[in-house]
Tab-separated table of C-alpha atoms in Angstrom:
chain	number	residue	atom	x	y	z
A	281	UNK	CA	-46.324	-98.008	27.696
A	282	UNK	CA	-46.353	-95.025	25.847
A	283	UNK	CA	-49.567	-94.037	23.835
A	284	UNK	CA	-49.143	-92.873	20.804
A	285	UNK	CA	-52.205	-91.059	19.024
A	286	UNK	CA	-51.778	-87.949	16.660
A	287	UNK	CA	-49.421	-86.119	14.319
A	288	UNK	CA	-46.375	-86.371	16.476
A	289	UNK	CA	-47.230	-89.899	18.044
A	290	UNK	CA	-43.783	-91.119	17.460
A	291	UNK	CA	-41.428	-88.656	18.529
A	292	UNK	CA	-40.538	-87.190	21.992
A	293	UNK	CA	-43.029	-84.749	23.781
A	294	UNK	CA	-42.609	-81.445	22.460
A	295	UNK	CA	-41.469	-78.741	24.343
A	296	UNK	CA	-44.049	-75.770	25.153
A	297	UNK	CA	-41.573	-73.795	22.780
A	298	UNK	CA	-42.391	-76.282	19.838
A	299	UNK	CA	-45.700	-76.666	21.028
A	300	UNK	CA	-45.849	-72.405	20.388
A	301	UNK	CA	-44.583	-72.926	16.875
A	302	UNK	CA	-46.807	-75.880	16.009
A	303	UNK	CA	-50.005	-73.145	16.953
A	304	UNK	CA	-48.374	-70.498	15.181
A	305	UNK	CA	-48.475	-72.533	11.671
A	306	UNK	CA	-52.332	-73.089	12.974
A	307	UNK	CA	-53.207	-69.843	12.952
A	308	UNK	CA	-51.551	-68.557	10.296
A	309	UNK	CA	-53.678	-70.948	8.248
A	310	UNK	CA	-56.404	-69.740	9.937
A	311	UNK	CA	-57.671	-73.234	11.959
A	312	UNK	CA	-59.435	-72.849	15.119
A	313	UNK	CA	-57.915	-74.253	18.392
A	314	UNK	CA	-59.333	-76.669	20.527
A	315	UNK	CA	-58.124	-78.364	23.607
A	316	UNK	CA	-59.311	-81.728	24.798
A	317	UNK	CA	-58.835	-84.398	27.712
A	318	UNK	CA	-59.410	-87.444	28.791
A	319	UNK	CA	-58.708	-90.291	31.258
A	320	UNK	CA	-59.568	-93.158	28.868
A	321	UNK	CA	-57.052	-92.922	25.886
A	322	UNK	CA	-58.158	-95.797	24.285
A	323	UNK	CA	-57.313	-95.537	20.428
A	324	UNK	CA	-61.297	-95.726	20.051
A	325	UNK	CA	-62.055	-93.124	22.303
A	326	UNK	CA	-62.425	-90.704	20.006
A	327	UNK	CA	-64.755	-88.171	21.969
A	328	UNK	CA	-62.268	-86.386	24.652
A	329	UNK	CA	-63.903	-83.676	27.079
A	330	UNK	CA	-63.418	-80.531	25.560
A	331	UNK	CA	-61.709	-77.828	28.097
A	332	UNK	CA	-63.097	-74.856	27.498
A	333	UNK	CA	-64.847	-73.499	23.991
A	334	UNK	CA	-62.723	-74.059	20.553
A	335	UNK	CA	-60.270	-70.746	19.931
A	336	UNK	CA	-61.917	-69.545	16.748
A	337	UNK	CA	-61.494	-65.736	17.361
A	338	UNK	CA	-57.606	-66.330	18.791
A	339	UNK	CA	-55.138	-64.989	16.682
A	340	UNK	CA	-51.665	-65.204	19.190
A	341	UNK	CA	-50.391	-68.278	20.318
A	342	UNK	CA	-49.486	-67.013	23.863
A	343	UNK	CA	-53.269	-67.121	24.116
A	344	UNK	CA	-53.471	-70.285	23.382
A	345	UNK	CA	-50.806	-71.546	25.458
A	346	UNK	CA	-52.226	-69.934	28.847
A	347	UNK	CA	-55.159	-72.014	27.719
A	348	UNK	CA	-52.676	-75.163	27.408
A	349	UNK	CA	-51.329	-73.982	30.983
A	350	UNK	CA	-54.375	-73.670	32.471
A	351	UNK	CA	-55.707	-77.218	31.209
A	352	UNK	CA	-52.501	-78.791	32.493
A	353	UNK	CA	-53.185	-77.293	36.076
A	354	UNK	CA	-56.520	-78.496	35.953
A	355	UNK	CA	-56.067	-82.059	34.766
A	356	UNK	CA	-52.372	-82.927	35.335
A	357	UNK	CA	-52.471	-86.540	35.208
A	358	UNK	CA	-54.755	-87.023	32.452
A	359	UNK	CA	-53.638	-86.744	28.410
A	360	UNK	CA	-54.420	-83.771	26.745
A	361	UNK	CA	-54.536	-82.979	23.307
A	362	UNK	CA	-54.470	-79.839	21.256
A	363	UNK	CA	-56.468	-80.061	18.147
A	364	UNK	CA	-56.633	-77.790	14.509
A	365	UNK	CA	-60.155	-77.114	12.630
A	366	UNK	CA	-60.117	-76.481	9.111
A	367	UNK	CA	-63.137	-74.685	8.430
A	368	UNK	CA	-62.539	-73.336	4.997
A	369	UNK	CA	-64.614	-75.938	2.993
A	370	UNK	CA	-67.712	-75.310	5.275
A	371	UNK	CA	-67.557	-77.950	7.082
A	372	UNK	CA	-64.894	-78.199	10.480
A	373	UNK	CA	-62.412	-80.899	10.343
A	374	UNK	CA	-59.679	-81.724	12.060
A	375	UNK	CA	-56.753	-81.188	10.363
A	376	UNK	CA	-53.854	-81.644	13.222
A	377	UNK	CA	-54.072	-83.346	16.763
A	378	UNK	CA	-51.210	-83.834	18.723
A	379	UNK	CA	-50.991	-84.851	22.876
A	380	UNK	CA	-49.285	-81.861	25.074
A	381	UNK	CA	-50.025	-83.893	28.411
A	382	UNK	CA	-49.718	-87.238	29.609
A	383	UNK	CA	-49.468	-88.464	33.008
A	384	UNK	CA	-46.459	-89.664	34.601
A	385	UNK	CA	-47.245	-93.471	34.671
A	386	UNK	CA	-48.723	-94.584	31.393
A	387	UNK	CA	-50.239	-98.313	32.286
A	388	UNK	CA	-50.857	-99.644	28.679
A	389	UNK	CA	-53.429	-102.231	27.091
A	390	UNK	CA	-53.967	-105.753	27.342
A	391	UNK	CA	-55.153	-107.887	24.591
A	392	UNK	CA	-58.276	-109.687	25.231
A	393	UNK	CA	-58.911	-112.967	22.590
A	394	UNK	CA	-62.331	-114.139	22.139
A	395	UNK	CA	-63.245	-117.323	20.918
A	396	UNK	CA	-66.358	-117.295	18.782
A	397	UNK	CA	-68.712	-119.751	16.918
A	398	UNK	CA	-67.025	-121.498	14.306
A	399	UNK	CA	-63.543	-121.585	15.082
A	400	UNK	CA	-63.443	-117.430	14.574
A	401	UNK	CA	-60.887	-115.730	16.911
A	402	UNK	CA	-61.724	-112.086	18.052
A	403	UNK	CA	-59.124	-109.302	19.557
A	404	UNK	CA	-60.088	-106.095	21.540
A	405	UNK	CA	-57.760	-104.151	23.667
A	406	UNK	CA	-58.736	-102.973	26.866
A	407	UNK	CA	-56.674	-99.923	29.109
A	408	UNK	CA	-55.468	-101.549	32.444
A	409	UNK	CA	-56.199	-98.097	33.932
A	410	UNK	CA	-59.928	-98.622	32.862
A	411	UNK	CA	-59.899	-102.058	34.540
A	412	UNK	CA	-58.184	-100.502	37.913
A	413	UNK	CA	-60.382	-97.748	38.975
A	414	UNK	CA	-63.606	-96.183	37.566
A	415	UNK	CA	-63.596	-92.837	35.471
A	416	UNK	CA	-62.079	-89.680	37.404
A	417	UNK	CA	-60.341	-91.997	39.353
A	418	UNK	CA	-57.946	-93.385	37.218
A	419	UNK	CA	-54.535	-91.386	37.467
């Protein structure tokens, strides 16, 4: 199963050339870089380890990339995301996110239905990877 989170969710991983353009258009709009991973991609998990401090003073994207490099070689089987900050209204939001790691085998959710009082029905999803092996161990 393939996850799918962020801008470019749908379409095929992007090369490390498109991946250099993509930071380009950050910084000339002048967001801060951040790079985050994680072992639990739940759609939920919304708090990934960051790797390293957010780029704020970074103004080349080969800079950025040997960051991206350097994070892969550190976590290669765990998804990694590169995220934008908008800072301009004074307060930092994230204003792109996109995955530029994944690991090889992608294991997927299961739906878990719960029956409740009165007749209600209620659906989680849980990763099978989360179920298989406890955090750190998990790919």
């Amino acid at each position: 199963m393939r996850i799918t989170q962020g801008t470019f969710s749908f379409l095929p991983d992007l090369t490390d050339e498109q991946i250099t353009r993509q930071v380009n258009y950050c910084l000339d709009k002048g967001w801060a870089i951040g790079l985050e991973y994680t072992d639990d991609p739940h759609p939920r998990n919304t708090y990934w380890e960051m790797f390293g401090n957010p780029m704020f003073d970074v103004k080349d994207a080969a800079g950025v990339m040997l960051e991206v490099t350097s994070c892969r070689k550190t976590f290669p089987n765990h998804y990694i995301r590169l995220t934008a900050f908008d800072s301009s209204h004074g307060t930092e939001s994230v204003v792109l996110s996109f995955i530029v790691n994944r690991p090889s085998e992608e294991p997927g959710f299961r739906l878990i239905r719960t029956e409740e009082p009165g007749r209600t029905l209620r659906y989680s999803i849980e990763s099978y990877a989360v179920q298989a092996k406890p955090e750190g161990a998990r790919y």
